[in-house]
């Protein structure tokens, strides 16, 4: 079985190598394929120009109503939402301060982050000039740790929300918000992938977070878009930091390089509308079924266990975990990943971050039918070694 005719031509014409994406929604490989509803909205955007300040406001209102939060803003990815939020917290609506960032002289500029929650994206919190201050230990983070860390320069506390795999030793969002409110500091939540069940989208803001950031790449919008959800006050301040705040108001904030198109803004709106109204049972059933197609040819191979991942929460439901006993299978998980990548067409996957003897295969980035190619190729690679 091979890929469709014309597959990846646009890349090979340039000398770049198209691949089959079995990792999922990752920026590395392109993040997302906008669905037809989104592409149609983007095409319709081209019929006219529109003042982007107004479009952002109306798009934000529309999304906020759909999601059930007081206010929303479409950003250049969740990463930009994180940066603009920190800028908004530090400068508020003071134009002098907006133009001064990333120089934070005279402003509260410290963002607290749990030691256990330091992660890949925390750099986005520093970009506008904020300083990260850790609290808690590697083992456990308590309310006391947060209390102790709050000082005269603290402007906000950050929280990384992962409902499908909660960290029992991290400080909970509830406790974080409780302590933050008591000390009058802002709460910023990265909930980039917390998009299902649907009530997760508004949950942190309803609990009291000031701004929550979501990645639209997970909702099949262009991967260059994201959302900030939050209080009216916080989102108003965030808007002033944005690329269009810079142009419309002639006040030069740090958000100028984080530009998005009008096509992308209406595309992101269409993606949220689809997400909030679609049949999620059908969506999940299809992903589960396609996961089974991957897992099927992997049954009964020596040293190999292929299981459907039992999760429907967040951005990446189901998928297949393939655990490889290197001794019995005659190869390691990393070798399987390397052989998949070296094959034709190249299939990209990764060794599981939480276990070095397993790989994860996910449906998100697979075109219809590619699940069969992936399952069969992994099976071939493992069987070839098992025979030797
Ligand atoms: C993807 C992701 C981001 C960044 O989102 P972009 O829209 O790609 O900027 C931030 N945080 C988490 C947890 C993510 O998964």
Coordinates of C-alpha atoms and ligand atoms in Angstrom, one line a residue:
X1 CA 0.0 0.0 0.0
X2 CA 1.4 3.4 -1.0
X3 CA 0.3 7.0 -0.5
X4 CA -2.0 8.9 -2.9
X5 CA -0.7 10.2 -6.2
X6 CA 0.6 13.7 -5.9
X7 CA 1.3 13.1 -2.2
X8 CA 3.9 15.7 -1.0
X9 CA 4.7 16.9 -4.5
X10 CA 4.7 20.5 -3.5
X11 CA 7.6 19.7 -1.1
X12 CA 9.6 17.4 -3.4
X13 CA 9.5 20.1 -6.1
X14 CA 11.5 22.2 -3.7
X15 CA 13.8 19.4 -2.7
X16 CA 12.3 19.0 0.7
X17 CA 11.2 15.5 1.9
X18 CA 7.5 14.9 2.7
X19 CA 6.9 12.5 5.5
X20 CA 4.0 10.6 7.1
X21 CA 3.3 12.2 10.5
X22 CA 2.6 9.5 13.2
X23 CA 3.7 11.8 16.0
X24 CA 0.6 14.0 16.1
X25 CA 0.1 17.7 16.3
X26 CA 3.7 18.9 16.6
X27 CA 5.1 22.3 15.5
X28 CA 8.1 20.4 14.2
X29 CA 6.2 18.8 11.3
X30 CA 3.6 21.4 10.6
X31 CA 1.2 21.2 13.6
X32 CA -2.2 20.9 11.9
X33 CA -4.1 20.4 8.7
X34 CA -7.0 22.9 8.6
X35 CA -10.3 21.2 8.1
X36 CA -12.6 22.2 5.1
X37 CA -14.8 24.4 7.3
X38 CA -11.6 26.4 8.3
X39 CA -10.2 26.5 4.8
X40 CA -13.5 27.8 3.4
X41 CA -13.7 30.6 6.0
X42 CA -10.1 31.5 5.2
X43 CA -10.9 31.7 1.5
X44 CA -14.0 33.9 2.1
X45 CA -11.8 36.3 4.1
X46 CA -10.0 37.2 0.9
X47 CA -13.1 38.9 -0.6
X48 CA -12.4 42.1 1.4
X49 CA -10.0 43.8 3.7
X50 CA -11.1 44.7 7.2
X51 CA -9.8 46.8 10.1
X52 CA -8.0 44.1 12.1
X53 CA -8.6 45.8 15.5
X54 CA -12.3 45.5 14.9
X55 CA -12.0 42.0 13.5
X56 CA -10.0 40.8 16.5
X57 CA -12.6 42.3 18.8
X58 CA -15.6 40.7 17.1
X59 CA -13.9 37.4 16.6
X60 CA -12.9 37.4 20.3
X61 CA -16.5 38.2 21.4
X62 CA -17.8 35.4 19.2
X63 CA -15.3 32.9 20.5
X64 CA -15.9 34.0 24.1
X65 CA -19.6 33.4 23.8
X66 CA -19.1 30.0 22.2
X67 CA -16.6 28.9 24.8
X68 CA -18.3 30.5 27.8
X69 CA -15.6 32.9 29.0
X70 CA -15.9 36.7 29.5
X71 CA -13.4 37.5 26.8
X72 CA -11.1 35.9 24.2
X73 CA -8.4 37.0 21.7
X74 CA -6.9 35.2 18.7
X75 CA -3.1 35.2 18.9
X76 CA -0.2 34.0 16.9
X77 CA -0.3 30.6 18.6
X78 CA -0.6 29.7 22.3
X79 CA 3.1 30.7 22.6
X80 CA 2.3 34.3 21.7
X81 CA -0.7 34.3 24.0
X82 CA 1.7 33.4 26.9
X83 CA 4.0 36.3 25.9
X84 CA 1.3 38.8 25.4
X85 CA -0.4 37.8 28.7
X86 CA 2.8 38.4 30.7
X87 CA 3.3 41.8 28.9
X88 CA -0.3 42.7 29.8
X89 CA 0.1 41.7 33.4
X90 CA 3.3 43.8 33.7
X91 CA 2.2 46.9 31.8
X92 CA -1.6 46.9 32.2
X93 CA -3.1 49.6 30.1
X94 CA -0.3 52.1 30.7
X95 CA 0.9 53.1 27.2
X96 CA 4.3 54.3 28.6
X97 CA 4.9 50.9 30.1
X98 CA 3.7 49.1 27.0
X99 CA 6.3 51.0 25.0
X100 CA 9.0 50.4 27.6
X101 CA 8.9 46.6 27.6
X102 CA 10.9 44.4 27.6
X103 CA 12.7 46.8 29.9
X104 CA 10.8 46.3 33.1
X105 CA 12.4 49.0 35.2
X106 CA 9.8 50.3 37.7
X107 CA 7.4 47.5 37.0
X108 CA 6.5 44.3 38.8
X109 CA 8.1 41.7 36.6
X110 CA 8.4 38.4 38.4
X111 CA 6.3 35.4 37.3
X112 CA 6.3 32.5 39.7
X113 CA 6.5 29.0 38.3
X114 CA 6.5 25.7 40.2
X115 CA 9.8 23.9 40.1
X116 CA 8.0 20.8 39.0
X117 CA 6.3 22.7 36.1
X118 CA 9.4 24.1 34.4
X119 CA 8.8 23.1 30.8
X120 CA 9.7 23.7 27.1
X121 CA 7.4 26.7 26.7
X122 CA 8.4 28.7 29.8
X123 CA 10.7 30.7 27.6
X124 CA 7.6 32.3 26.1
X125 CA 6.9 33.8 29.5
X126 CA 10.3 35.6 29.5
X127 CA 10.1 37.1 26.1
X128 CA 8.4 40.4 27.1
X129 CA 10.9 40.9 29.9
X130 CA 9.4 39.0 32.8
X131 CA 11.7 37.1 35.1
X132 CA 10.8 33.5 36.1
X133 CA 11.0 32.7 39.8
X134 CA 10.7 29.1 40.8
X135 CA 8.9 27.9 43.9
X136 CA 8.6 24.5 45.6
X137 CA 11.0 21.6 45.2
X138 CA 11.5 18.8 42.7
X139 CA 9.6 16.4 45.0
X140 CA 6.6 18.4 46.1
X141 CA 5.1 21.9 45.8
X142 CA 2.8 23.3 48.6
X143 CA 0.7 26.4 49.2
X144 CA 3.4 27.5 51.7
X145 CA 6.0 27.4 48.9
X146 CA 3.9 29.7 46.8
X147 CA 3.2 32.0 49.7
X148 CA 6.9 32.3 50.5
X149 CA 7.8 33.0 46.9
X150 CA 5.4 36.0 46.6
X151 CA 7.3 39.3 46.9
X152 CA 7.0 43.0 46.1
X153 CA 7.9 42.4 42.4
X154 CA 5.6 39.4 41.9
X155 CA 3.1 40.1 39.1
X156 CA 1.7 36.6 38.4
X157 CA 1.9 32.9 39.0
X158 CA 2.0 30.5 36.0
X159 CA 0.2 27.1 35.9
X160 CA 0.6 24.3 33.4
X161 CA -2.7 22.4 33.2
X162 CA -2.6 18.7 32.1
X163 CA -5.9 17.1 33.2
X164 CA -5.2 13.7 31.5
X165 CA -2.1 13.1 33.5
X166 CA -2.3 15.3 36.7
X167 CA 0.9 15.6 38.7
X168 CA 0.0 14.6 42.2
X169 CA 3.1 16.4 43.6
X170 CA 2.5 19.7 41.9
X171 CA 0.4 22.4 43.5
X172 CA -3.1 22.2 42.1
X173 CA -4.8 25.0 40.1
X174 CA -7.3 25.5 42.9
X175 CA -4.7 26.1 45.5
X176 CA -2.7 28.3 43.1
X177 CA -5.7 30.5 42.5
X178 CA -6.6 30.6 46.2
X179 CA -3.2 31.8 47.2
X180 CA -2.9 34.2 44.2
X181 CA -6.2 35.9 45.0
X182 CA -5.2 36.3 48.6
X183 CA -2.1 38.2 47.6
X184 CA -3.6 40.0 44.7
X185 CA -1.4 38.5 41.9
X186 CA -2.5 37.4 38.5
X187 CA -2.9 33.7 37.4
X188 CA -1.8 32.6 34.0
X189 CA -2.7 29.1 32.8
X190 CA -1.1 27.2 29.9
X191 CA -3.9 24.8 28.9
X192 CA -2.9 24.6 25.3
X193 CA -4.1 21.0 24.8
X194 CA -7.1 21.1 27.3
X195 CA -9.7 21.3 24.6
X196 CA -11.9 18.2 25.4
X197 CA -14.2 17.5 27.2
X198 CA -15.6 20.9 26.1
X199 CA -16.1 22.3 29.6
X200 CA -12.3 22.1 30.1
X201 CA -11.9 25.1 27.7
X202 CA -13.5 27.6 30.1
X203 CA -12.8 25.8 33.3
X204 CA -9.6 27.6 34.6
X205 CA -11.1 31.1 33.8
X206 CA -14.3 30.1 35.6
X207 CA -12.2 29.0 38.5
X208 CA -10.5 32.4 38.7
X209 CA -7.5 32.4 36.3
X210 CA -6.9 35.8 34.7
X211 CA -5.7 34.5 31.3
X212 CA -5.7 30.9 29.9
X213 CA -3.8 30.1 26.7
X214 CA -5.0 27.5 24.2
X215 CA -3.3 26.2 21.0
X216 CA -5.6 26.3 17.9
X217 CA -3.3 23.8 16.2
X218 CA -5.1 21.1 18.2
X219 CA -8.5 22.2 16.9
X220 CA -7.5 21.9 13.3
X221 CA -7.0 25.6 12.7
X222 CA -3.8 26.9 11.2
X223 CA -1.0 26.0 13.6
X224 CA 0.1 29.6 13.6
X225 CA -3.0 30.6 15.6
X226 CA -4.0 30.3 19.3
X227 CA -6.3 31.8 21.9
X228 CA -6.1 33.8 25.1
X229 CA -9.3 33.4 27.2
X230 CA -9.8 35.5 30.2
X231 CA -11.4 38.3 32.1
X232 CA -12.5 41.4 30.1
X233 CA -9.9 43.5 31.8
X234 CA -7.0 41.2 31.1
X235 CA -7.9 40.6 27.5
X236 CA -8.3 44.3 26.9
X237 CA -4.8 44.8 28.2
X238 CA -3.5 41.9 26.1
X239 CA -5.1 43.3 22.9
X240 CA -3.1 46.5 23.5
X241 CA 0.1 44.4 23.4
X242 CA -0.8 42.7 20.1
X243 CA 0.6 43.3 16.7
X244 CA -2.6 45.2 15.7
X245 CA -2.5 47.2 18.9
X246 CA 0.9 48.4 17.7
X247 CA -0.5 49.4 14.3
X248 CA -3.9 50.7 15.2
X249 CA -3.0 52.7 18.2
X250 CA 0.5 53.7 17.1
X251 CA 1.7 52.4 20.5
X252 CA 4.6 50.1 20.0
X253 CA 4.2 47.0 22.1
X254 CA 6.3 43.9 22.1
X255 CA 3.6 41.9 20.1
X256 CA 4.3 43.4 16.7
X257 CA 6.4 40.5 15.3
X258 CA 3.7 38.0 16.4
X259 CA 1.4 38.8 13.4
X260 CA -1.5 36.9 12.1
X261 CA -3.6 37.2 8.9
X262 CA -7.3 38.1 8.7
X263 CA -7.6 34.7 7.0
X264 CA -6.2 33.0 10.0
X265 CA -8.4 35.0 12.5
X266 CA -11.6 33.9 10.7
X267 CA -10.1 30.4 10.3
X268 CA -9.6 30.2 14.0
X269 CA -13.2 31.3 14.6
X270 CA -14.4 28.6 12.2
X271 CA -12.3 26.0 14.0
X272 CA -13.8 26.9 17.4
X273 CA -17.3 27.0 16.0
X274 CA -16.8 23.5 14.5
X275 CA -15.2 22.2 17.7
X276 CA -18.0 23.5 20.0
X277 CA -20.8 22.1 17.8
X278 CA -19.4 18.9 16.2
X279 CA -20.3 15.3 17.2
X280 CA -17.4 14.4 19.4
X281 CA -18.6 10.8 19.9
X282 CA -18.1 10.3 16.1
X283 CA -14.8 12.0 16.2
X284 CA -13.5 9.8 19.0
X285 CA -15.0 6.6 17.5
X286 CA -13.1 7.3 14.3
X287 CA -9.8 7.9 16.0
X288 CA -10.3 4.8 18.2
X289 CA -11.1 2.7 15.1
X290 CA -8.0 4.0 13.2
X291 CA -5.8 3.3 16.2
X292 CA -7.0 -0.3 16.0
X293 CA -6.0 -0.4 12.4
X294 CA -2.5 0.5 13.4
X295 CA -2.4 -2.0 16.3
X296 CA -3.8 -4.9 14.4
X297 CA -0.7 -6.0 12.4
X298 CA 1.4 -5.6 15.5
X299 CA -0.3 -8.4 17.4
X300 CA 1.6 -11.6 18.0
X301 CA 5.1 -10.3 17.3
X302 CA 7.8 -11.6 19.6
X303 CA 8.7 -9.1 22.3
X304 CA 6.2 -6.6 21.2
X305 CA 3.1 -5.3 22.9
X306 CA 0.8 -2.9 21.1
X307 CA -2.0 -1.4 23.1
X308 CA -4.7 1.3 22.4
X309 CA -4.1 4.2 24.8
X310 CA -7.1 4.6 27.0
X311 CA -7.6 8.4 27.0
X312 CA -10.1 10.7 25.5
X313 CA -9.2 13.9 27.3
X314 CA -7.3 16.7 25.7
X315 CA -5.8 17.1 22.3
X316 CA -4.7 13.6 21.6
X317 CA -7.2 10.8 22.2
X318 CA -6.3 7.1 21.8
X319 CA -3.3 6.3 19.7
X320 CA -1.2 3.2 20.1
X321 CA 1.6 2.5 22.5
X322 CA 4.1 -0.1 21.2
X323 CA 6.2 -1.5 24.0
X324 CA 9.3 -3.3 22.8
X325 CA 11.3 -5.8 24.8
X326 CA 14.6 -5.2 23.1
X327 CA 16.1 -8.6 24.0
X328 CA 13.1 -10.6 22.7
X329 CA 12.4 -8.3 19.7
X330 CA 16.0 -8.0 18.6
X331 CA 15.8 -4.2 18.4
X332 CA 15.2 -1.2 20.6
X333 CA 12.4 1.4 20.4
X334 CA 14.9 4.0 19.1
X335 CA 16.0 1.6 16.3
X336 CA 12.3 1.2 15.2
X337 CA 12.0 5.0 15.2
X338 CA 15.1 5.3 13.1
X339 CA 14.1 2.6 10.6
X340 CA 10.7 4.2 10.2
X341 CA 12.3 7.5 9.4
X342 CA 14.8 6.0 7.0
X343 CA 12.0 4.1 5.0
X344 CA 10.2 5.2 1.9
X345 CA 8.0 7.1 2.5
X346 CA 9.6 8.3 5.7
X347 CA 7.4 7.8 8.8
X348 CA 8.1 10.0 11.8
X349 CA 7.4 8.9 15.3
X350 CA 9.2 9.2 18.7
X351 CA 10.4 7.2 21.6
X352 CA 7.8 7.7 24.3
X353 CA 8.9 10.5 26.7
X354 CA 7.9 8.5 29.7
X355 CA 9.4 5.1 28.7
X356 CA 12.5 4.5 26.6
X357 CA 11.3 1.1 25.5
X358 CA 8.1 2.3 23.8
X359 CA 6.9 4.3 20.9
X360 CA 3.7 6.2 20.5
X361 CA 1.8 6.3 17.2
X362 CA -1.0 8.9 16.9
X363 CA -3.8 9.5 14.4
X364 CA -3.9 13.4 14.4
X365 CA -1.3 13.9 11.6
X366 CA -2.3 10.9 9.4
X367 CA -4.2 11.3 6.2
X368 CA -7.1 8.9 5.7
X369 CA -5.6 5.4 5.1
X370 CA -2.1 6.2 6.3
X371 CA -2.9 4.4 9.6
X372 CA -2.7 1.2 7.5
X373 CA 0.7 2.1 6.1
X374 CA 2.0 2.9 9.5
X375 CA 0.8 -0.3 11.2
X376 CA 2.1 -2.5 8.4
X377 CA 5.5 -0.8 8.2
X378 CA 6.1 -1.0 12.0
X379 CA 5.0 -4.7 11.8
X380 CA 7.4 -5.4 8.8
X381 CA 10.4 -3.8 10.6
X382 CA 9.8 -5.7 13.8
X383 CA 9.1 -9.0 12.0
X384 CA 12.2 -8.7 9.9
X385 CA 14.3 -8.6 13.1
X386 CA 12.2 -11.3 14.9
X387 CA 13.0 -13.9 12.2
X388 CA 16.8 -13.4 12.5
Ligands
LIG1 C1 1.7 23.5 21.5 C2 1.8 24.0 22.9 C3 2.2 25.4 23.2 C4 2.5 26.3 22.1 O1 1.4 26.6 21.3 P1 1.6 27.2 19.8 O2 0.2 27.5 19.4 O3 2.3 26.2 19.0 O4 2.4 28.5 20.0 C5 2.3 25.8 24.5 N1 2.0 25.0 25.5 C6 1.7 23.7 25.3 C7 1.4 22.8 26.5 C8 1.6 23.2 24.0 O5 1.2 21.9 23.8

